[in-house]
Amino acid sequence: MNYKSSRGKVSGVSSAEAIKKGIAADGGLFVPESIPTLNEDLFGALEELNYQQRASRILAYYLTDFTEQEIHHCVQGAYNSDNFDNTRIAPLARLGENVYIQELWHGPTCAFKDMALQILPYLMTTSMEKTGETSEVVILVATSGDTGKAALEGFSDVQGTRIIVFFPAEGVSEVQKRQMVTQEGNNVYVAGVQGNFDDAQSGVKNIFASQDYNERLAEQNMKMSSANSINWGRLLPQIVYYISAYIDLRTEGAVKTGDKINIVVPTGNFGNILAAYYAGKMGVPIGKLICAANSNNVLTDFIRSGIYDRNRPFEKTISPSMDILISSNLERLLFEITGHDAQKVSNWMEELQSSGCYNVGDDVYQDVARLFWSDYCSDQETIATINRSWKEKRYLLDTHTAVAVNVYEKYQQATGDNTISLVASTASPFKFGSSVAAAVLPPEMVAGRSEFELLYLLEEYTGVQMPDAIKGLEHRPVLHKTVCKIEDMEKTVSQFLGLE
Ligand SMILES: *Cc1c(COP(=O)(O)O)cnc(C)c1O
């Protein structure tokens, strides 16, 4: 399987090259030249396998330049009981008659980003070996809060790599921030940016795109790569868990052969829901992909109109990992839907860059609307959903997953569709504990408490166990104190790398 760029100027790239580079030289995203399809026999065979074995089988379709042993090494290094606190890795829970939740947050940083970022360092180092890489790979990350920690945890002390994370200094939860600024490791660097996630992501993309800067790093025998979901190596492991969930629903008897499922995804950068789309293209029978947004509802408007317009105020919400107005991975979807029309995609991305807005036209819009449904959820509705889920079902939702559950309820009301639905649960409730505590605890218990006090109260009050990874976080020493202006991101990278 080879990869090509969504902007059309790069093709015939092996998976090892695509993963190592992260982003194509023409500024586009790597996509597979074709999408493999799985047949009924294979779905049947996957039923007998555990998560690791399923992952190995599915990854092999895309990593055709990797040996079976290499894939096995990557999978075993990532999905094991040292890293994940649930032996099923991505277990299902039942939330209602037709609704299942897939818990994607049993990894070391308590968010779904671990599903990809535990394996990406293995894919990256294997790719470096396979391509005879002699340069040090510098991984630049912009994070809305969860990718940063997951990438730091994954790449900490990984030979031949350095990892630099930029997060919005005032735009992440206290737990998220603490997790990042206390990160240990000889090759890790963390900086807060005085801006929002879109600023941080644009800053990182500009550094990637700077020929001067690439040359400067080359002189130091360094190369840049990405651990954001623009890297194909981030997206690919996410396809696995959707296929695995479908197989689990079959083995549980919730769906029969050929029955469709809906997949509901709390969405920001459009990576996670795009992985569900690819699972569908590979043969998982999907009814609707339900794109749940918070009040940064640029994707909801797009799915309802075909017009992507980021010209609107950036809202800070209690689901901060979805506070995004420029959803990078939409580019891959548009490339697929237009039948790999790189010219159209490039034009839209240029319009997005210059005016903040583009219109995909009626045909593409009709295709989008056939596959996707979308609505959004306010902070108030998020809190009410967490409260109700706890009271009525004794299931504790984090703020992002609550957005998805709320939008699923709106979908059901609007359509009456009773198809079995899978909600991607993207974070442990303790990762956004103060908002969750405010939603379930009596108000007098919450008043005047710090975020960390609330976590312990939440654990005590609900009897739901706080993940070990979060316990005691408030006592760990702060190791990273850098805060920089948006326009100083490149300079900050240079300082971290000792170039100035
Ligand atoms: C990153 C993240 C999201 C959004 O996922 P995308 O792939 O960016 O759409 C949702 N919830 C949580 C908890 C996240 O960390």
Short mmCIF file of C-alpha atoms and ligand atoms in Angstrom, two decimals:
data_model
loop_
_atom_site.label_atom_id
_atom_site.label_comp_id
_atom_site.label_asym_id
_atom_site.label_seq_id
_atom_site.Cartn_x
_atom_site.Cartn_y
_atom_site.Cartn_z
CA MET A 1 0.00 0.00 0.00
CA ASN A 2 1.35 3.38 -0.98
CA TYR A 3 0.29 6.84 0.13
CA LYS A 4 -0.26 10.12 -1.64
CA SER A 5 -0.85 13.71 -0.66
CA SER A 6 -4.32 15.24 -0.56
CA ARG A 7 -2.86 18.23 -2.43
CA GLY A 8 -1.76 16.05 -5.33
CA LYS A 9 1.96 16.80 -5.68
CA VAL A 10 3.34 13.75 -3.83
CA SER A 11 2.57 10.08 -4.46
CA GLY A 12 4.03 6.57 -4.30
CA VAL A 13 5.15 7.02 -0.69
CA SER A 14 5.57 3.96 1.55
CA SER A 15 3.82 3.85 4.90
CA ALA A 16 7.17 4.11 6.70
CA GLU A 17 7.97 7.33 4.82
CA ALA A 18 4.47 8.73 5.36
CA ILE A 19 4.63 8.10 9.11
CA LYS A 20 8.16 9.44 9.44
CA LYS A 21 7.33 12.65 7.53
CA GLY A 22 3.96 13.24 9.21
CA ILE A 23 2.87 15.81 6.62
CA ALA A 24 3.49 15.83 2.87
CA ALA A 25 5.97 18.28 1.34
CA ASP A 26 3.19 20.06 -0.60
CA GLY A 27 1.39 20.85 2.67
CA GLY A 28 -1.20 18.11 2.16
CA LEU A 29 -2.05 15.10 4.28
CA PHE A 30 -1.02 11.56 3.41
CA VAL A 31 -3.87 9.23 2.49
CA PRO A 32 -3.78 5.60 1.33
CA GLU A 33 -3.97 5.24 -2.45
CA SER A 34 -6.87 2.81 -1.98
CA ILE A 35 -8.87 1.58 0.97
CA PRO A 36 -8.75 -2.17 1.62
CA THR A 37 -12.06 -3.93 2.22
CA LEU A 38 -12.66 -6.67 4.73
CA ASN A 39 -15.08 -9.46 3.92
CA GLU A 40 -17.47 -11.48 6.06
CA ASP A 41 -14.90 -14.27 6.51
CA LEU A 42 -12.43 -11.86 8.01
CA PHE A 43 -15.04 -10.32 10.33
CA GLY A 44 -15.84 -13.87 11.47
CA ALA A 45 -12.15 -14.60 12.05
CA LEU A 46 -11.71 -11.38 14.06
CA GLU A 47 -14.42 -12.51 16.47
CA GLU A 48 -12.05 -15.17 17.78
CA LEU A 49 -9.20 -12.72 18.40
CA ASN A 50 -8.27 -10.36 21.22
CA TYR A 51 -7.64 -6.65 20.73
CA GLN A 52 -3.92 -7.02 20.02
CA GLN A 53 -4.48 -9.75 17.45
CA ARG A 54 -7.24 -7.77 15.76
CA ALA A 55 -4.94 -4.75 15.63
CA SER A 56 -2.14 -6.76 14.01
CA ARG A 57 -4.47 -8.14 11.36
CA ILE A 58 -5.96 -4.75 10.48
CA LEU A 59 -2.70 -2.76 10.52
CA ALA A 60 -1.17 -5.27 8.11
CA TYR A 61 -3.53 -4.09 5.35
CA TYR A 62 -2.01 -0.63 5.50
CA LEU A 63 1.57 -1.25 6.65
CA THR A 64 2.46 -3.50 3.75
CA ASP A 65 6.12 -2.50 3.97
CA PHE A 66 6.30 -3.73 7.61
CA THR A 67 7.00 -7.38 8.40
CA GLU A 68 4.60 -9.38 10.52
CA GLN A 69 7.19 -9.34 13.32
CA GLU A 70 7.54 -5.57 13.13
CA ILE A 71 3.79 -5.07 13.39
CA HIS A 72 3.62 -7.53 16.27
CA HIS A 73 6.42 -5.67 18.07
CA CYS A 74 4.60 -2.33 17.68
CA VAL A 75 1.25 -3.72 18.83
CA GLN A 76 2.63 -5.59 21.84
CA GLY A 77 4.72 -2.59 22.91
CA ALA A 78 1.62 -0.38 22.92
CA TYR A 79 -1.38 -2.41 24.01
CA ASN A 80 -0.25 -4.23 27.14
CA SER A 81 -1.22 -4.31 30.79
CA ASP A 82 1.60 -1.95 31.82
CA ASN A 83 0.02 0.79 29.71
CA PHE A 84 -3.69 -0.01 29.83
CA ASP A 85 -5.71 -0.62 32.98
CA ASN A 86 -8.27 -2.80 31.21
CA THR A 87 -7.29 -6.08 29.58
CA ARG A 88 -9.82 -5.52 26.79
CA ILE A 89 -8.01 -2.24 25.94
CA ALA A 90 -11.14 -0.54 24.53
CA PRO A 91 -14.08 -2.18 26.35
CA LEU A 92 -17.77 -1.58 25.64
CA ALA A 93 -20.33 -0.53 28.25
CA ARG A 94 -24.06 -0.49 27.67
CA LEU A 95 -25.73 2.86 28.25
CA GLY A 96 -29.26 2.13 27.06
CA GLU A 97 -31.30 -0.32 25.06
CA ASN A 98 -29.71 0.60 21.74
CA VAL A 99 -26.69 2.56 22.91
CA TYR A 100 -23.22 1.30 23.69
CA ILE A 101 -20.23 3.26 24.85
CA GLN A 102 -16.70 2.37 23.83
CA GLU A 103 -14.31 3.44 26.59
CA LEU A 104 -11.21 4.63 24.79
CA TRP A 105 -9.47 6.09 27.82
CA HIS A 106 -7.93 3.16 29.68
CA GLY A 107 -4.42 4.17 28.61
CA PRO A 108 -1.76 6.02 30.64
CA THR A 109 -3.08 9.57 30.13
CA CYS A 110 -6.81 8.81 30.46
CA ALA A 111 -7.93 10.06 27.04
CA PHE A 112 -8.48 8.30 23.71
CA LYS A 113 -5.32 9.87 22.29
CA ASP A 114 -3.41 7.03 23.98
CA MET A 115 -5.00 4.53 21.60
CA ALA A 116 -2.86 6.01 18.85
CA LEU A 117 -0.03 7.66 20.75
CA GLN A 118 1.02 4.54 22.61
CA ILE A 119 1.71 2.81 19.30
CA LEU A 120 2.91 5.80 17.22
CA PRO A 121 6.42 5.87 18.79
CA TYR A 122 6.86 2.21 17.82
CA LEU A 123 5.57 2.87 14.32
CA MET A 124 7.85 5.91 14.11
CA THR A 125 11.06 4.21 15.29
CA THR A 126 10.35 1.16 13.12
CA SER A 127 9.75 3.49 10.17
CA MET A 128 13.04 5.28 10.90
CA GLU A 129 14.94 1.99 10.96
CA LYS A 130 13.27 0.74 7.80
CA THR A 131 14.08 3.90 5.87
CA GLY A 132 17.65 4.04 7.18
CA GLU A 133 17.05 7.36 8.90
CA THR A 134 20.19 8.85 10.43
CA SER A 135 18.77 12.22 11.48
CA GLU A 136 17.18 12.89 14.82
CA VAL A 137 13.40 13.23 14.42
CA VAL A 138 11.93 16.26 16.17
CA ILE A 139 8.23 15.83 16.76
CA LEU A 140 6.27 19.06 16.94
CA VAL A 141 2.85 18.90 18.52
CA ALA A 142 0.05 21.41 18.96
CA THR A 143 -2.49 20.23 21.48
CA SER A 144 -5.93 21.22 22.67
CA GLY A 145 -4.96 19.38 25.87
CA ASP A 146 -4.97 15.62 25.47
CA THR A 147 -2.69 14.94 22.50
CA GLY A 148 0.14 16.77 24.24
CA LYS A 149 0.32 14.57 27.29
CA ALA A 150 -0.32 11.39 25.32
CA ALA A 151 2.49 12.26 22.89
CA LEU A 152 4.89 13.17 25.71
CA GLU A 153 4.14 9.92 27.49
CA GLY A 154 4.57 7.93 24.28
CA PHE A 155 7.79 9.57 23.07
CA SER A 156 9.49 10.22 26.41
CA ASP A 157 13.07 8.84 26.21
CA VAL A 158 12.44 7.21 22.82
CA GLN A 159 15.84 6.92 21.11
CA GLY A 160 16.46 9.16 18.12
CA THR A 161 13.51 11.45 18.83
CA ARG A 162 12.73 14.69 20.61
CA ILE A 163 9.23 15.86 21.35
CA ILE A 164 8.07 19.47 21.65
CA VAL A 165 4.50 20.26 22.73
CA PHE A 166 2.67 23.60 22.47
CA PHE A 167 -0.59 23.98 24.39
CA PRO A 168 -2.93 27.00 24.77
CA ALA A 169 -1.66 28.41 28.07
CA GLU A 170 -5.13 29.44 29.25
CA GLY A 171 -7.15 26.91 27.30
CA VAL A 172 -6.75 23.52 28.99
CA SER A 173 -8.08 21.96 32.18
CA GLU A 174 -5.97 22.03 35.35
CA VAL A 175 -5.43 18.27 35.16
CA GLN A 176 -4.40 18.48 31.50
CA LYS A 177 -1.93 21.25 32.23
CA ARG A 178 -0.45 19.50 35.26
CA GLN A 179 -0.07 16.29 33.30
CA MET A 180 2.03 18.08 30.70
CA VAL A 181 4.17 20.39 32.81
CA THR A 182 5.21 17.55 35.14
CA GLN A 183 6.34 15.25 32.29
CA GLU A 184 9.70 13.60 32.82
CA GLY A 185 12.12 12.51 30.10
CA ASN A 186 15.42 13.59 28.54
CA ASN A 187 13.92 14.48 25.18
CA VAL A 188 10.71 16.29 26.17
CA TYR A 189 9.92 20.03 25.91
CA VAL A 190 6.64 21.75 26.76
CA ALA A 191 5.50 25.35 26.23
CA GLY A 192 2.27 27.21 26.83
CA VAL A 193 1.22 29.51 23.97
CA GLN A 194 -0.55 32.81 24.55
CA GLY A 195 -3.35 31.94 22.15
CA ASN A 196 -5.93 29.26 21.46
CA PHE A 197 -5.53 25.80 19.88
CA ASP A 198 -6.03 27.09 16.33
CA ASP A 199 -3.19 29.57 16.90
CA ALA A 200 -0.93 26.80 18.20
CA GLN A 201 -1.85 24.45 15.33
CA SER A 202 -1.29 27.17 12.71
CA GLY A 203 2.03 28.06 14.34
CA VAL A 204 3.21 24.46 14.14
CA LYS A 205 2.01 24.11 10.54
CA ASN A 206 3.93 27.26 9.62
CA ILE A 207 7.13 25.86 11.11
CA PHE A 208 6.60 22.62 9.15
CA ALA A 209 6.06 24.59 5.96
CA SER A 210 9.12 26.84 6.35
CA GLN A 211 11.80 25.74 3.93
CA ASP A 212 14.36 27.89 5.73
CA TYR A 213 13.65 26.26 9.01
CA ASN A 214 13.72 22.76 7.55
CA GLU A 215 17.13 23.54 6.07
CA ARG A 216 18.36 24.94 9.33
CA LEU A 217 17.39 21.75 11.13
CA ALA A 218 18.92 19.61 8.38
CA GLU A 219 22.25 21.29 9.07
CA GLN A 220 21.96 20.00 12.63
CA ASN A 221 21.05 16.55 11.33
CA MET A 222 17.46 16.97 12.49
CA LYS A 223 14.10 16.44 10.76
CA MET A 224 10.62 17.41 11.84
CA SER A 225 7.61 15.17 12.12
CA SER A 226 4.14 15.32 13.62
CA ALA A 227 2.26 13.40 16.28
CA ASN A 228 -0.99 15.25 15.56
CA SER A 229 -3.76 13.51 13.70
CA ILE A 230 -2.41 14.98 10.48
CA ASN A 231 0.08 12.06 10.74
CA TRP A 232 -1.34 8.91 9.12
CA GLY A 233 0.30 6.90 11.92
CA ARG A 234 -2.06 8.61 14.35
CA LEU A 235 -5.19 7.89 12.37
CA LEU A 236 -4.54 4.29 11.43
CA PRO A 237 -4.61 2.83 14.99
CA GLN A 238 -7.94 4.60 15.48
CA ILE A 239 -9.55 2.65 12.65
CA VAL A 240 -8.74 -0.52 14.58
CA TYR A 241 -10.92 0.25 17.59
CA TYR A 242 -14.01 0.97 15.52
CA ILE A 243 -13.67 -2.34 13.73
CA SER A 244 -13.01 -4.03 17.06
CA ALA A 245 -16.14 -2.45 18.59
CA TYR A 246 -18.24 -3.70 15.68
CA ILE A 247 -16.83 -7.19 16.18
CA ASP A 248 -17.60 -6.97 19.92
CA LEU A 249 -21.20 -5.95 19.15
CA ARG A 250 -21.49 -9.01 16.92
CA THR A 251 -20.09 -11.39 19.53
CA GLU A 252 -22.42 -9.90 22.14
CA GLY A 253 -25.35 -10.53 19.82
CA ALA A 254 -26.28 -6.82 19.72
CA VAL A 255 -26.00 -6.87 15.91
CA LYS A 256 -26.31 -9.65 13.37
CA THR A 257 -24.33 -10.03 10.16
CA GLY A 258 -25.12 -7.09 7.89
CA ASP A 259 -26.91 -5.01 10.54
CA LYS A 260 -25.85 -1.39 10.46
CA ILE A 261 -24.58 0.62 13.41
CA ASN A 262 -24.43 4.36 13.98
CA ILE A 263 -21.24 5.81 15.41
CA VAL A 264 -21.37 8.96 17.53
CA VAL A 265 -18.12 10.88 17.97
CA PRO A 266 -17.39 14.03 20.02
CA THR A 267 -15.43 15.93 17.41
CA GLY A 268 -12.76 18.62 17.24
CA ASN A 269 -10.01 18.12 14.68
CA PHE A 270 -12.12 15.51 12.83
CA GLY A 271 -9.51 12.75 13.31
CA ASN A 272 -11.52 10.36 15.42
CA ILE A 273 -14.67 10.50 13.32
CA LEU A 274 -12.60 10.19 10.15
CA ALA A 275 -11.22 6.91 11.48
CA ALA A 276 -14.84 5.72 11.85
CA TYR A 277 -15.47 6.79 8.25
CA TYR A 278 -12.48 4.70 7.09
CA ALA A 279 -13.79 1.73 9.12
CA GLY A 280 -17.01 2.13 7.16
CA LYS A 281 -15.18 2.25 3.83
CA MET A 282 -13.41 -0.96 4.89
CA GLY A 283 -16.71 -2.76 5.32
CA VAL A 284 -18.14 -2.04 8.78
CA PRO A 285 -21.85 -1.46 7.98
CA ILE A 286 -22.55 2.09 9.12
CA GLY A 287 -25.90 3.86 9.15
CA LYS A 288 -24.93 7.38 10.14
CA LEU A 289 -21.75 8.92 11.44
CA ILE A 290 -22.99 11.38 14.03
CA CYS A 291 -20.64 14.31 14.48
CA ALA A 292 -21.13 15.88 17.92
CA ALA A 293 -19.75 19.37 18.40
CA ASN A 294 -19.68 21.76 21.34
CA SER A 295 -20.55 25.44 20.85
CA ASN A 296 -17.57 25.75 18.47
CA ASN A 297 -20.03 24.30 15.98
CA VAL A 298 -18.27 24.95 12.70
CA LEU A 299 -18.57 21.28 11.71
CA THR A 300 -22.29 21.14 12.47
CA ASP A 301 -22.85 24.07 10.15
CA PHE A 302 -20.67 22.44 7.50
CA ILE A 303 -22.51 19.13 7.61
CA ARG A 304 -25.82 20.97 7.37
CA SER A 305 -24.88 23.34 4.57
CA GLY A 306 -21.66 22.36 2.79
CA ILE A 307 -20.19 25.70 3.83
CA TYR A 308 -17.19 25.67 6.14
CA ASP A 309 -16.87 29.04 7.83
CA ARG A 310 -14.43 29.54 10.66
CA ASN A 311 -15.22 33.25 10.91
CA ARG A 312 -16.89 33.18 14.30
CA PRO A 313 -15.84 33.76 17.89
CA PHE A 314 -13.70 31.04 19.44
CA GLU A 315 -15.60 29.81 22.51
CA LYS A 316 -13.90 28.42 25.62
CA THR A 317 -16.03 25.51 26.81
CA ILE A 318 -15.94 22.78 29.46
CA SER A 319 -15.02 20.31 26.70
CA PRO A 320 -11.73 22.07 25.85
CA SER A 321 -10.28 19.28 23.69
CA MET A 322 -12.97 20.14 21.14
CA ASP A 323 -12.40 23.90 21.19
CA ILE A 324 -11.26 23.99 17.58
CA LEU A 325 -12.40 25.97 14.54
CA ILE A 326 -10.00 24.56 11.95
CA SER A 327 -10.56 20.82 11.71
CA SER A 328 -7.51 19.55 9.83
CA ASN A 329 -8.74 16.08 8.97
CA LEU A 330 -11.76 17.31 7.05
CA GLU A 331 -9.25 17.66 4.22
CA ARG A 332 -8.88 13.88 4.05
CA LEU A 333 -12.64 13.36 3.98
CA LEU A 334 -13.07 15.85 1.14
CA PHE A 335 -10.28 14.14 -0.78
CA GLU A 336 -12.08 10.80 -0.46
CA ILE A 337 -15.53 12.16 -1.24
CA THR A 338 -14.37 13.98 -4.37
CA GLY A 339 -12.73 10.78 -5.62
CA HIS A 340 -9.20 12.12 -4.92
CA ASP A 341 -9.66 15.48 -6.60
CA ALA A 342 -6.51 17.19 -5.29
CA GLN A 343 -7.17 20.36 -7.27
CA LYS A 344 -10.55 20.96 -5.65
CA VAL A 345 -9.18 20.16 -2.19
CA SER A 346 -6.18 22.48 -2.65
CA ASN A 347 -8.47 25.30 -3.75
CA TRP A 348 -10.74 24.90 -0.74
CA MET A 349 -7.78 24.80 1.64
CA GLU A 350 -6.40 27.96 0.04
CA GLU A 351 -9.77 29.67 0.48
CA LEU A 352 -9.81 28.55 4.11
CA GLN A 353 -6.36 30.05 4.57
CA SER A 354 -7.17 33.35 2.87
CA SER A 355 -10.80 34.03 3.80
CA GLY A 356 -11.55 31.47 6.52
CA CYS A 357 -14.41 30.04 4.47
CA TYR A 358 -15.18 27.68 1.58
CA ASN A 359 -18.24 26.14 -0.03
CA VAL A 360 -17.95 22.58 -1.39
CA GLY A 361 -21.01 22.90 -3.64
CA ASP A 362 -24.13 20.85 -3.90
CA ASP A 363 -22.83 17.45 -5.07
CA VAL A 364 -20.19 17.11 -2.39
CA TYR A 365 -22.57 18.49 0.20
CA GLN A 366 -25.18 15.82 -0.71
CA ASP A 367 -22.56 13.09 -0.24
CA VAL A 368 -21.52 14.50 3.13
CA ALA A 369 -25.14 14.72 4.27
CA ARG A 370 -25.80 11.12 3.24
CA LEU A 371 -23.00 9.84 5.48
CA PHE A 372 -23.05 12.30 8.38
CA TRP A 373 -25.50 13.90 10.75
CA SER A 374 -24.51 16.65 13.16
CA ASP A 375 -25.68 18.81 16.00
CA TYR A 376 -24.00 20.59 18.89
CA CYS A 377 -24.32 20.82 22.65
CA SER A 378 -23.93 23.83 24.94
CA ASP A 379 -22.06 23.74 28.27
CA GLN A 380 -25.37 23.84 30.10
CA GLU A 381 -26.67 20.83 28.19
CA THR A 382 -23.37 19.04 28.80
CA ILE A 383 -23.75 19.46 32.56
CA ALA A 384 -27.39 18.37 32.47
CA THR A 385 -26.43 15.27 30.45
CA ILE A 386 -23.70 14.26 32.92
CA ASN A 387 -26.11 14.79 35.81
CA ARG A 388 -28.88 12.72 34.24
CA SER A 389 -26.59 9.90 33.15
CA TRP A 390 -25.26 9.63 36.70
CA LYS A 391 -28.68 9.84 38.36
CA GLU A 392 -30.51 7.51 36.00
CA LYS A 393 -27.81 5.08 34.89
CA ARG A 394 -25.02 5.41 37.42
CA TYR A 395 -22.63 5.97 34.54
CA LEU A 396 -20.19 8.84 34.90
CA LEU A 397 -19.55 10.69 31.62
CA ASP A 398 -16.71 13.10 31.00
CA THR A 399 -17.62 16.45 29.42
CA HIS A 400 -16.65 15.41 25.86
CA THR A 401 -18.49 12.11 25.93
CA ALA A 402 -21.50 13.94 27.37
CA VAL A 403 -21.53 16.18 24.29
CA ALA A 404 -21.76 13.01 22.19
CA VAL A 405 -24.53 11.48 24.30
CA ASN A 406 -26.52 14.71 24.17
CA VAL A 407 -26.19 15.00 20.39
CA TYR A 408 -27.14 11.33 20.02
CA GLU A 409 -30.33 12.08 21.98
CA LYS A 410 -31.06 14.98 19.64
CA TYR A 411 -30.48 12.68 16.66
CA GLN A 412 -32.90 10.14 18.03
CA GLN A 413 -35.53 12.76 18.68
CA ALA A 414 -35.11 14.22 15.22
CA THR A 415 -35.13 10.92 13.32
CA GLY A 416 -36.68 8.23 15.53
CA ASP A 417 -33.84 5.98 14.35
CA ASN A 418 -33.37 3.03 16.73
CA THR A 419 -30.32 1.54 15.03
CA ILE A 420 -27.74 0.24 17.51
CA SER A 421 -25.42 3.15 18.20
CA LEU A 422 -21.87 3.27 19.45
CA VAL A 423 -20.69 6.35 21.33
CA ALA A 424 -16.94 6.96 21.37
CA SER A 425 -16.07 7.84 24.97
CA THR A 426 -12.95 9.93 24.65
CA ALA A 427 -11.85 10.70 28.21
CA SER A 428 -12.05 9.52 31.79
CA PRO A 429 -14.48 11.69 33.80
CA PHE A 430 -11.62 12.46 36.20
CA LYS A 431 -9.65 14.20 33.48
CA PHE A 432 -12.27 16.98 33.52
CA GLY A 433 -13.16 16.34 37.13
CA SER A 434 -14.14 19.80 38.30
CA SER A 435 -16.82 20.16 35.60
CA VAL A 436 -18.02 16.61 36.22
CA ALA A 437 -18.06 17.22 39.98
CA ALA A 438 -20.08 20.39 39.49
CA ALA A 439 -22.58 18.36 37.47
CA VAL A 440 -23.13 15.55 39.97
CA LEU A 441 -22.24 16.79 43.47
CA PRO A 442 -24.56 18.93 45.61
CA PRO A 443 -23.69 22.62 45.00
CA GLU A 444 -22.69 23.25 48.64
CA MET A 445 -20.04 20.54 48.35
CA VAL A 446 -18.52 22.15 45.26
CA ALA A 447 -18.40 25.81 46.32
CA GLY A 448 -14.93 27.15 47.00
CA ARG A 449 -13.05 23.92 46.22
CA SER A 450 -9.96 23.64 44.04
CA GLU A 451 -9.96 21.40 40.96
CA PHE A 452 -7.94 18.71 42.71
CA GLU A 453 -10.05 18.78 45.88
CA LEU A 454 -13.06 18.21 43.66
CA LEU A 455 -11.47 15.12 42.07
CA TYR A 456 -11.12 13.41 45.43
CA LEU A 457 -14.63 14.44 46.43
CA LEU A 458 -15.96 13.09 43.15
CA GLU A 459 -14.30 9.75 43.78
CA GLU A 460 -15.63 9.59 47.33
CA TYR A 461 -19.15 10.67 46.41
CA THR A 462 -19.63 8.42 43.38
CA GLY A 463 -17.50 5.45 44.38
CA VAL A 464 -16.06 5.50 40.84
CA GLN A 465 -12.32 4.94 41.02
CA MET A 466 -9.96 7.71 39.99
CA PRO A 467 -7.30 6.42 37.54
CA ASP A 468 -3.86 6.03 39.16
CA ALA A 469 -2.40 8.29 36.48
CA ILE A 470 -4.31 11.26 37.91
CA LYS A 471 -3.95 10.48 41.62
CA GLY A 472 -1.30 12.61 43.31
CA LEU A 473 -0.71 14.70 40.19
CA GLU A 474 -1.02 17.91 42.19
CA HIS A 475 2.11 16.98 44.20
CA ARG A 476 4.40 16.23 41.27
CA PRO A 477 7.10 18.83 40.57
CA VAL A 478 6.53 21.28 37.70
CA LEU A 479 9.39 20.72 35.24
CA HIS A 480 8.28 22.94 32.33
CA LYS A 481 7.57 26.64 32.80
CA THR A 482 8.00 28.13 29.32
CA VAL A 483 5.20 30.34 28.01
CA CYS A 484 5.60 32.03 24.62
CA LYS A 485 3.78 34.37 22.25
CA ILE A 486 2.26 32.91 19.08
CA GLU A 487 4.82 34.70 16.92
CA ASP A 488 7.68 33.30 19.00
CA MET A 489 6.93 29.60 18.53
CA GLU A 490 9.74 29.04 16.03
CA LYS A 491 12.19 30.82 18.30
CA THR A 492 11.03 28.66 21.19
CA VAL A 493 11.68 25.50 19.17
CA SER A 494 15.20 26.78 18.43
CA GLN A 495 15.82 27.48 22.10
CA PHE A 496 14.63 24.01 23.09
CA LEU A 497 16.87 22.41 20.47
CA GLY A 498 19.86 24.51 21.47
CA LEU A 499 20.05 26.29 18.11
CA GLU A 500 20.28 29.72 19.68
C1 LIG B 1 -8.97 15.15 21.00
C2 LIG B 1 -10.24 14.94 21.73
C3 LIG B 1 -11.49 15.02 21.08
C4 LIG B 1 -11.62 15.41 19.63
O1 LIG B 1 -11.10 14.42 18.76
P1 LIG B 1 -10.71 14.81 17.25
O2 LIG B 1 -10.05 13.60 16.71
O3 LIG B 1 -9.79 15.98 17.37
O4 LIG B 1 -11.97 15.16 16.55
C5 LIG B 1 -12.63 14.72 21.81
N1 LIG B 1 -12.56 14.40 23.12
C6 LIG B 1 -11.38 14.34 23.78
C7 LIG B 1 -11.39 14.00 25.22
C8 LIG B 1 -10.19 14.59 23.11
O5 LIG B 1 -9.02 14.51 23.76
#
